[in-house]
Coordinates of C-alpha atoms in Angstrom, one line a residue:
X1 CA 13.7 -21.0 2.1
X2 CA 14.6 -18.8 5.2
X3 CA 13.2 -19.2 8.6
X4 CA 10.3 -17.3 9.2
X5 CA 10.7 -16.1 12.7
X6 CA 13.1 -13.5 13.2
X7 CA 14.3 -14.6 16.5
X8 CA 15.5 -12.6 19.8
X9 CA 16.7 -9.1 19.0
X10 CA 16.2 -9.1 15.6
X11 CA 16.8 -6.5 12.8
X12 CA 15.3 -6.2 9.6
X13 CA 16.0 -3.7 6.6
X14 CA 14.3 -2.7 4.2
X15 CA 16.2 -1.2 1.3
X16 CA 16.1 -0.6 -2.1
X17 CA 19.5 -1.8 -4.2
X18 CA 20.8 -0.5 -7.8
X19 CA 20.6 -4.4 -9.2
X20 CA 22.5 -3.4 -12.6
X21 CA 25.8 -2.1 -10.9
X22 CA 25.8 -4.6 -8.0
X23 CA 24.8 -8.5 -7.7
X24 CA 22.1 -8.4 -5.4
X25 CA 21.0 -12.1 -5.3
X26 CA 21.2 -13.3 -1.8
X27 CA 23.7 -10.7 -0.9
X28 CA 24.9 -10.4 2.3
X29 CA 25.2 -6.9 4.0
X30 CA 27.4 -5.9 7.6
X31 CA 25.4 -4.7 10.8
X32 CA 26.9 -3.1 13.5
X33 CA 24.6 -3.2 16.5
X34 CA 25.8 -1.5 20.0
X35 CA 23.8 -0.8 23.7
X36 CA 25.3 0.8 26.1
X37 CA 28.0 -2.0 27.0
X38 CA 28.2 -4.0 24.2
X39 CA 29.0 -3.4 20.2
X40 CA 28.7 -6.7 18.0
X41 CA 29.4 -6.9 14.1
X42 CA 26.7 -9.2 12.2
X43 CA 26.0 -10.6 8.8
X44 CA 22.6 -10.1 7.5
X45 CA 21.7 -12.8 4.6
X46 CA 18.7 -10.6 2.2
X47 CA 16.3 -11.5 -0.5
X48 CA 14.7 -9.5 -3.4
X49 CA 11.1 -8.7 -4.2
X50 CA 10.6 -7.1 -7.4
X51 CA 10.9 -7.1 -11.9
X52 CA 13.7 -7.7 -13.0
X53 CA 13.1 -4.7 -15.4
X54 CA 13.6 -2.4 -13.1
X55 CA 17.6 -0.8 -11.9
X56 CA 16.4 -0.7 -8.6
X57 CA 15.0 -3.5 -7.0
X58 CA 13.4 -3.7 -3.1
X59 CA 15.5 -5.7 -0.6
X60 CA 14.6 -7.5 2.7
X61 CA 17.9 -8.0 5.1
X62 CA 17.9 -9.8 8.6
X63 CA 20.1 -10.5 11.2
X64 CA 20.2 -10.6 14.8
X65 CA 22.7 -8.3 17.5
X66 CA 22.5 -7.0 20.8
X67 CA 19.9 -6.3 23.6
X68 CA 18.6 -3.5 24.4
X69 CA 19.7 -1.6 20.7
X70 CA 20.9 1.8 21.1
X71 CA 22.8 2.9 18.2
X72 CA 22.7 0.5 14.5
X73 CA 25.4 1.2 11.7
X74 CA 26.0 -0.6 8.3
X75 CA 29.9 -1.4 7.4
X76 CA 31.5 -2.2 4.6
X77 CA 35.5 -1.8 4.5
X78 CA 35.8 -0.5 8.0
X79 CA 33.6 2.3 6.9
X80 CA 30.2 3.3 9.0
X81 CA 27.3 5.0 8.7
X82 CA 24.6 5.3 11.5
X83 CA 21.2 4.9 10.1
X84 CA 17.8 5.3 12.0
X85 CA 15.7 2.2 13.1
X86 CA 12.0 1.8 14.4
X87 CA 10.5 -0.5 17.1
X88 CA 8.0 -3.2 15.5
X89 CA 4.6 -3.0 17.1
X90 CA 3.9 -5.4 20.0
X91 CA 0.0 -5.0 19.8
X92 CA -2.0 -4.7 16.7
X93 CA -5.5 -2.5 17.0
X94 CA -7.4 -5.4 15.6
X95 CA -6.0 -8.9 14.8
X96 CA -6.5 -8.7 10.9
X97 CA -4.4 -5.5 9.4
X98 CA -4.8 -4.3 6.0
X99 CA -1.8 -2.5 3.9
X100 CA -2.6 0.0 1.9
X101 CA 0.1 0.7 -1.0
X102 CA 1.1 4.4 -1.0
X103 CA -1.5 6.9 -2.1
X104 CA -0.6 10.0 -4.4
X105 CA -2.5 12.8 -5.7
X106 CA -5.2 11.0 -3.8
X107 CA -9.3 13.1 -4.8
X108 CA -10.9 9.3 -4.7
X109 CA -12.2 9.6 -1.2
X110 CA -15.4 7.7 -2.5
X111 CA -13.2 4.2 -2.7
X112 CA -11.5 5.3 0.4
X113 CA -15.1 5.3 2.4
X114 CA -16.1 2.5 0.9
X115 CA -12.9 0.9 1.8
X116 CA -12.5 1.9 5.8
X117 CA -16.2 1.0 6.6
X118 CA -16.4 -2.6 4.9
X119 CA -12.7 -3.2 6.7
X120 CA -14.3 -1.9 10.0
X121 CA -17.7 -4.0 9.4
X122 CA -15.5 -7.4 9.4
X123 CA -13.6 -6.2 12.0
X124 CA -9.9 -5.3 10.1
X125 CA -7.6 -2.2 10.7
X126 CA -6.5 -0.1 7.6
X127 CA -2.8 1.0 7.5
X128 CA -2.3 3.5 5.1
X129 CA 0.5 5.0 3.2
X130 CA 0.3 8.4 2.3
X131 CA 2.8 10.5 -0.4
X132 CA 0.6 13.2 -1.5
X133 CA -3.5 13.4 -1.1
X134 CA -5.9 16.5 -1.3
X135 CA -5.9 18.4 1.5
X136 CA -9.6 18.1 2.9
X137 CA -9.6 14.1 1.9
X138 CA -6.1 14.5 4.3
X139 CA -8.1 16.1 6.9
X140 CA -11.1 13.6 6.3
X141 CA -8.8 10.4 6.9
X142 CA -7.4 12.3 10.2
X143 CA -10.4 12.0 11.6
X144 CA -11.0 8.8 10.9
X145 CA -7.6 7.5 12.6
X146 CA -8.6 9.7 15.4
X147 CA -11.4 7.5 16.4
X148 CA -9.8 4.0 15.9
X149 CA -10.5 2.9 12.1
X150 CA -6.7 3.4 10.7
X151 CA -3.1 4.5 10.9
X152 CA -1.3 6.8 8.3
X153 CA 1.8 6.7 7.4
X154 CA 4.3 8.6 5.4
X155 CA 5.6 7.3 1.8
X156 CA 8.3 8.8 0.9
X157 CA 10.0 9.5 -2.2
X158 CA 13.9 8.4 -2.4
X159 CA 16.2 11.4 -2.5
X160 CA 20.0 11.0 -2.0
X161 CA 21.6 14.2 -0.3
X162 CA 24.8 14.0 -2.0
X163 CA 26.4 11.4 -4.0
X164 CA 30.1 11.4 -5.1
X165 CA 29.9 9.7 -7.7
X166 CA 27.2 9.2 -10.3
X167 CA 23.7 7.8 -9.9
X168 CA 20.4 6.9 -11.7
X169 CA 17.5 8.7 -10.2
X170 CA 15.8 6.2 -8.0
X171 CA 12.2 7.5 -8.3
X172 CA 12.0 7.1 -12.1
X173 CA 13.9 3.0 -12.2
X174 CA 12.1 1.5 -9.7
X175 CA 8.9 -0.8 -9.8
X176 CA 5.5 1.8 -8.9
X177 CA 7.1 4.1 -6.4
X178 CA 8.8 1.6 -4.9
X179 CA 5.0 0.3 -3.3
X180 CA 6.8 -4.0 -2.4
X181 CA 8.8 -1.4 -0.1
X182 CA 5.5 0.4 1.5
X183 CA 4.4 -3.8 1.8
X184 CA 7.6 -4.6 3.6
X185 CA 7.2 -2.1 5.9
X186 CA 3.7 -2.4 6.9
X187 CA 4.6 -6.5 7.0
X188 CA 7.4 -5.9 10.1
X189 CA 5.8 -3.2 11.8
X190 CA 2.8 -5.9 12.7
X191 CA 4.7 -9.6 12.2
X192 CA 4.9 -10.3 15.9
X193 CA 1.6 -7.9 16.2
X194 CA -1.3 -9.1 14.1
X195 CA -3.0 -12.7 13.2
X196 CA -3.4 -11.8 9.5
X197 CA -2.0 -9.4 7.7
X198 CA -3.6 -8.2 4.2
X199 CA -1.6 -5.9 1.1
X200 CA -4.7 -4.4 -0.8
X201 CA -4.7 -1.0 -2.8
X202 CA -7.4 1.5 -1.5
X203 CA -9.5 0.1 -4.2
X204 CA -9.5 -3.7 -3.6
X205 CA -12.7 -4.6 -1.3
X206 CA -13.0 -8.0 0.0
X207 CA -16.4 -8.8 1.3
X208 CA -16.2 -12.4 3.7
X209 CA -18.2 -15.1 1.9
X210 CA -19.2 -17.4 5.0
X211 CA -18.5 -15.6 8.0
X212 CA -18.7 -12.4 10.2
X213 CA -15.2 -11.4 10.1
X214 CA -12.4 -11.2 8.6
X215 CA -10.7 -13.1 11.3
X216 CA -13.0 -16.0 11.0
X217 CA -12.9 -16.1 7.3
X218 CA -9.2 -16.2 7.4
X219 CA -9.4 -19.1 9.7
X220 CA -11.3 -20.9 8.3
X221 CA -9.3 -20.8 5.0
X222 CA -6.2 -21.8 6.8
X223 CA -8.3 -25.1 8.5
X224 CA -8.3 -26.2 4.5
X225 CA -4.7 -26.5 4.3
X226 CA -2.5 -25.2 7.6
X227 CA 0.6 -25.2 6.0
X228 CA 0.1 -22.7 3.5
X229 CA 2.0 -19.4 4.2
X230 CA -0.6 -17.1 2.3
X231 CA -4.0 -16.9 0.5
X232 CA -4.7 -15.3 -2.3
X233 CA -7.8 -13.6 -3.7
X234 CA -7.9 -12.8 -7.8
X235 CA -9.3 -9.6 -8.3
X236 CA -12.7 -8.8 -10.7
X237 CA -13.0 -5.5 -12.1
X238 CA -15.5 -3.7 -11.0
X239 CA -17.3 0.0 -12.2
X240 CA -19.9 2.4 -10.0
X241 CA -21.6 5.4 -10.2
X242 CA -19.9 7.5 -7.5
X243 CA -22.0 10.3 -5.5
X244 CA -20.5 14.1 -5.6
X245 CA -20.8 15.1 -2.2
X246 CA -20.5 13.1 0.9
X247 CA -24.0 14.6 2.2
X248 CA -25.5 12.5 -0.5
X249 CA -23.2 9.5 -0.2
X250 CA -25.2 6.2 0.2
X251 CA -23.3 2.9 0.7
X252 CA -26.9 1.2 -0.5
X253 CA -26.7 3.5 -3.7
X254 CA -23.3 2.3 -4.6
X255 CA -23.7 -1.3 -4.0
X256 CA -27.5 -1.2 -6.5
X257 CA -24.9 0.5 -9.0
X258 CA -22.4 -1.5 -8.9
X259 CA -21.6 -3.7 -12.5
X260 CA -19.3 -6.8 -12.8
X261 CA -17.1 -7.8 -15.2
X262 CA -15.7 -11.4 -16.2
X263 CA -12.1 -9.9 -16.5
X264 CA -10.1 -11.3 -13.0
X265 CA -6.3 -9.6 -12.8
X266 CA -3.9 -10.8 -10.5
X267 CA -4.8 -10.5 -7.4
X268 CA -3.6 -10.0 -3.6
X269 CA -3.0 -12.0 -0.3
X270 CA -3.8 -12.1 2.9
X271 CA -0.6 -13.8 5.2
X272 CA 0.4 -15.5 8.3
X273 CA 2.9 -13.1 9.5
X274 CA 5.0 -15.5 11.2
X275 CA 5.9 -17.2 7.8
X276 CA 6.3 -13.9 5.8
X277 CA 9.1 -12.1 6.1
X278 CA 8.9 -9.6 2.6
X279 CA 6.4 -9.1 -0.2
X280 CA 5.8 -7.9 -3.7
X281 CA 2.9 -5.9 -5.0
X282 CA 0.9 -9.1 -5.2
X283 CA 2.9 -12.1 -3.1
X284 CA 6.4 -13.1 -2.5
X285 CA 8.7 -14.4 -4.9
X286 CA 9.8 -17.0 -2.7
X287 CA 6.1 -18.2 -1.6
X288 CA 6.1 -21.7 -2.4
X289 CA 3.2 -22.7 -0.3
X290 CA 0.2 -20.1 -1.8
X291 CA -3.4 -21.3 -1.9
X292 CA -5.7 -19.3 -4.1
X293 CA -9.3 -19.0 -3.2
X294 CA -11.7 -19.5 -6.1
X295 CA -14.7 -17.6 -4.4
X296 CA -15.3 -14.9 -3.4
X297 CA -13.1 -12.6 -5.5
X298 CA -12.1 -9.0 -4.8
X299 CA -14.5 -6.1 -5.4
X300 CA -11.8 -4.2 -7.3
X301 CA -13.5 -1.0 -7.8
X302 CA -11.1 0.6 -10.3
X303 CA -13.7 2.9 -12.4
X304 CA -15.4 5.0 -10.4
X305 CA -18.1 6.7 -12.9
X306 CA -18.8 10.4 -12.5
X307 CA -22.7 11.2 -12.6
X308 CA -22.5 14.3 -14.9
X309 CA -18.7 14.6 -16.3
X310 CA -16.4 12.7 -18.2
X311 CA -15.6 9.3 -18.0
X312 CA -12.1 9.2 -20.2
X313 CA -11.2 5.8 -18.6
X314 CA -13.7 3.8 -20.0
X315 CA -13.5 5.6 -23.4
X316 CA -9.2 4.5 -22.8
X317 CA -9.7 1.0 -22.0
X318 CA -13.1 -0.6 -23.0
X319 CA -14.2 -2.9 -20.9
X320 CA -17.5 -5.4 -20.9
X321 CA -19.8 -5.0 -17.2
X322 CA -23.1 -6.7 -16.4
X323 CA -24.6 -7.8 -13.3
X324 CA -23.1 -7.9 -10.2
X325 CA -22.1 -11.2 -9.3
X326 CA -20.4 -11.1 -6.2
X327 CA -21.9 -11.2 -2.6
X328 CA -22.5 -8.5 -0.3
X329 CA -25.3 -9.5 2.4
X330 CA -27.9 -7.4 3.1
X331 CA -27.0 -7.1 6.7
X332 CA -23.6 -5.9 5.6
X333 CA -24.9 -3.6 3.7
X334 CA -27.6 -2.0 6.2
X335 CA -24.6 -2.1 8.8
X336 CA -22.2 -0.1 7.1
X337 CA -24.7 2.5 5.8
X338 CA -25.7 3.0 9.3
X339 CA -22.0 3.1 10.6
X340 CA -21.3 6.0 7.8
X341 CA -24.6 8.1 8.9
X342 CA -23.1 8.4 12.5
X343 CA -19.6 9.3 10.9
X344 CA -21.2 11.9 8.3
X345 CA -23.1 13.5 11.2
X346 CA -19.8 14.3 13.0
X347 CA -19.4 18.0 13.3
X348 CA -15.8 17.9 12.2
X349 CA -16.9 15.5 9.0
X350 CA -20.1 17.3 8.0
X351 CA -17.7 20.7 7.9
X352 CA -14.7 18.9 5.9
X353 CA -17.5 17.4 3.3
X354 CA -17.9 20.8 2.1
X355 CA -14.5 21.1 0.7
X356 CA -14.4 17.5 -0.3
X357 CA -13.9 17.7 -4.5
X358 CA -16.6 17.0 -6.3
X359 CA -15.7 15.6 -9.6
X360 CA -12.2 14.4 -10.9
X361 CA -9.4 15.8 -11.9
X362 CA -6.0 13.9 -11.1
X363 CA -7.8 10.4 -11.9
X364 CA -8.2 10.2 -15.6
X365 CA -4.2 11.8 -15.7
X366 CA -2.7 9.3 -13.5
X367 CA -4.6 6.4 -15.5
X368 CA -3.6 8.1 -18.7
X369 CA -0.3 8.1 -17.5
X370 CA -0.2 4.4 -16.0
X371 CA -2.3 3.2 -19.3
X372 CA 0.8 4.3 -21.4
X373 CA 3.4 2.8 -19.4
X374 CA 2.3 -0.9 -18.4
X375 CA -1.8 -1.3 -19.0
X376 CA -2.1 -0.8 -22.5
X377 CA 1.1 -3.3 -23.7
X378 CA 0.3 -5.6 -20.4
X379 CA -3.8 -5.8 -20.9
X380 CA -5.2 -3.9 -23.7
X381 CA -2.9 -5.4 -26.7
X382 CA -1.5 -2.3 -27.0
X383 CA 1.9 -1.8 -28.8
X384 CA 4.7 -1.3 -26.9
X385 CA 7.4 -3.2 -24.8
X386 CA 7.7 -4.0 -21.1
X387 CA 10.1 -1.9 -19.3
X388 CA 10.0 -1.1 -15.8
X389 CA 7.1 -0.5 -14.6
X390 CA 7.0 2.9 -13.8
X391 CA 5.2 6.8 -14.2
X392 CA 6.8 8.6 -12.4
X393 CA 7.8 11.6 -15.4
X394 CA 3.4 11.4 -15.3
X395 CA 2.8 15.5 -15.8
X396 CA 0.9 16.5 -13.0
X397 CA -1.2 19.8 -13.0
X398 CA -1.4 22.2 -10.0
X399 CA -4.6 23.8 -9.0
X400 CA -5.2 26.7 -6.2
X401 CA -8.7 25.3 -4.9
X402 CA -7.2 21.8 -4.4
X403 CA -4.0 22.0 -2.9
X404 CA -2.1 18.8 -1.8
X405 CA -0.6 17.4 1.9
X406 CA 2.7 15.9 0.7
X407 CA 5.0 13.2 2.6
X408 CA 8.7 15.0 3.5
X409 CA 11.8 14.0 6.0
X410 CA 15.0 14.9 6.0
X411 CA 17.5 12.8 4.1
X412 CA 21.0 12.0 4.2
X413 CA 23.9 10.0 3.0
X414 CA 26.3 8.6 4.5
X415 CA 30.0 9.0 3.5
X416 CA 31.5 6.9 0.1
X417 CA 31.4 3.2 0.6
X418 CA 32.3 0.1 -1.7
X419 CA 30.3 -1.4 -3.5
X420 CA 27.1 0.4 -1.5
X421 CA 26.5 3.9 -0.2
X422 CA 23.8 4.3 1.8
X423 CA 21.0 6.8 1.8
X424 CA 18.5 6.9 4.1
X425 CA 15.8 9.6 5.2
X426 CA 14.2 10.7 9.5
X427 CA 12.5 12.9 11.1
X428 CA 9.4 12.3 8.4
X429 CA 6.5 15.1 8.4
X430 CA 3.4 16.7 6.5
X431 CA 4.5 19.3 4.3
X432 CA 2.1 21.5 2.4
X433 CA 4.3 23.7 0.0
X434 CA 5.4 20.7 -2.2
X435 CA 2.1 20.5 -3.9
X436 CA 0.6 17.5 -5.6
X437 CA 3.1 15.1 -6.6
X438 CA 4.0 11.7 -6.3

């Protein structure tokens, strides 16, 4: 098991490794780190997070070089590339974060206000990863950010600029877009930064059981047993009617529709940063020391019912709902209603809700999409093998009236090296020609 704190002048890299050419198991990679005076050569020890299904798998490298960095290179064989690096974050907005794995084709902006104002009601901040999203939903989240409740982030998707020789395409063999990587990333930007840090999907809601906060919940959890590294939270599936416009979005109205089911997936965790140091989708491979919480569970509110269109994905995958049977106090829920009024009221939300979509489109495609690759085999007794988990060849439709905010950068790679050539991508922006995409 590694030690947990990085140390003075540490690196960390976050990669993703072709595991079927190359043994990847504990490999070790070179590090050249230079300042203005000094240049020093490093080994940095890794450790995988992902299926084993999959070619490429996400890797977590660390070492430690010089003060005051100025220029970082990988070598192997005397050869070099420069690649960009990022400062961690020294101060966190609040002292609990939430990750939020990468969005794409993004229209549920229901979940997403449900999401922001229960995180901002216990006192979290949401990080959010972004690779495509509807362009008024884009605008809608911007202003959100702008007053305090989050941070966006790009997601990219993995292009190499040239390659001599030849190379599986890394979008379409790696584990859901690559989201343990999104994790990773939103893990070392905050580890020296935040208290707790929690990996949810927009649509996971946690709602504290005995306290006020998220930061005394936590707490509390960790009085039970201090030496665990992370908690983890299973996740019940959950279904609600969902209001068309914002105008007549009522956080009391989706609560008194909400419907439980006695189905509880694998869940997510909340960590101690200082003994995390990579993730999965769900935990760490190599968390030994994992306490799972019994009660409450997660609100996962993965079926959002239209009012008056179609509801393909519970005609897909049938599942039985009754009453709810979490816990949501009633002060919670009078607070966050009355947080959302003052945000709805906001002259640059009121005129964005008008462009907000109304009913779904991308939703039942994506699920269709995700159903056929890993749901149906994985949950639904459906025929079908396990491969890697993956939908990216998922058909996606473009429409004028909705157009999509995609993630962009400019990528490069660096000249032939044995046994790895590195790819890597800077400069990343909002691009709004590539259309909705993952």
């Amino acid at each position: 098991m590694w030690n947990f704190r990085l140390g003075e002048n540490a690196i960390a890299l976050n990669m993703v490794v072709d595991c079927k050419s190359h043994n990847v198991d504990n490999a070790t990679y070179s590090v050249m780190g230079s300042n203005d005076t000094h240049r020093e050569l490093s080994k940095a020890p890794s450790q995988i997070e992902g299926v084993p299904s999959c070619r490429y798998t996400t890797a977590m490298a660390r070492t430690n070089t010089v003060a005051n960095l100025t220029k970082l290179e990988m070598e192997s064989e005397g050869v070099t590339v420069e690649i960009p690096f990022k400062v961690a974050r020294y101060t966190s907005p609040k002292p609990v974060v939430i990750c939020i794995s990468p969005q794409f084709v993004a229209e549920q902006w229901q979940i997403f206000m449900m999401q922001v104002h229960v995180a901002h009601r216990f006192y979290a901040h949401l990080h959010i990863y972004l690779t495509s999203i509807i362009e008024s939903y884009f605008h809608l989240m911007r202003e959100y950010e702008r007053r305090g409740y989050l941070t966006i982030d790009f997601w990219l998707r993995m292009k190499f600029a040239k390659s001599e020789t030849p190379f599986f395409e890394p979008n379409g063999h790696v584990e859901w877009r690559n989201q343990a990587g999104a994790q990773i990333d939103c893990l070392l930007q905050y580890k020296e930064a935040a208290e707790y840090i929690a990996f949810f999907d927009m649509d996971d809601i946690l709602f504290p059981k005995n306290y006020q906060t998220y930061l005394e919940e936590f707490s509390a959890e960790w009085l039970v047993d201090p030496t665990s590294n992370s908690i983890y939270y299973g996740r019940r599936e959950h279904e609600f009617v969902k209001a068309e416009t914002l105008s007549e979005f009522n956080f009391k109205d989706l609560v008194s529709s909400l419907r439980s089911s006695p189905t509880v997936k694998r869940g997510k965790v909340v960590v101690r940063p200082d003994r995390y140091n990579s993730t999965w989708i769900h935990y760490s491979w190599h968390d030994l020391n994992r306490r799972e919480i019994l009660s409450p569970n997660l609100v996962h509110v993965q079926r959002p019912l239209q009012k008056n269109g179609s509801n393909k994905i519970t005609e897909t995958w049938k599942m039985e709902f009754g009453a709810f049977n979490e816990t949501i106090k009633q002060e919670d829920i009078e607070a966050i209603e009355e947080d959302m009024k003052l945000m709805k009221e906001l002259p640059n939300i009121s005129k964005i809700s008008q462009k907000l979509p109304k009913s779904d489109f991308y939703l039942p495609i994506v699920f269709d999409c995700y159903y056929k690759a890993f749901y149906g085999a994985a949950f639904d007794n459906k025929p079908g093998g396990f491969g890697c988990p993956n939908a990216d060849l998922c058909e996606l439709p473009q429409r004028e009236e909705y157009r999509c905010v995609h993630s962009d950068a400019n990528y490069f790679s660096g000249p032939h090296m044995e046994p790895l050539t590195f790819h890597f991508a800077n400069n990343s922006f909002w691009s709004w020609s590539i259309g909705c995409y993952q």
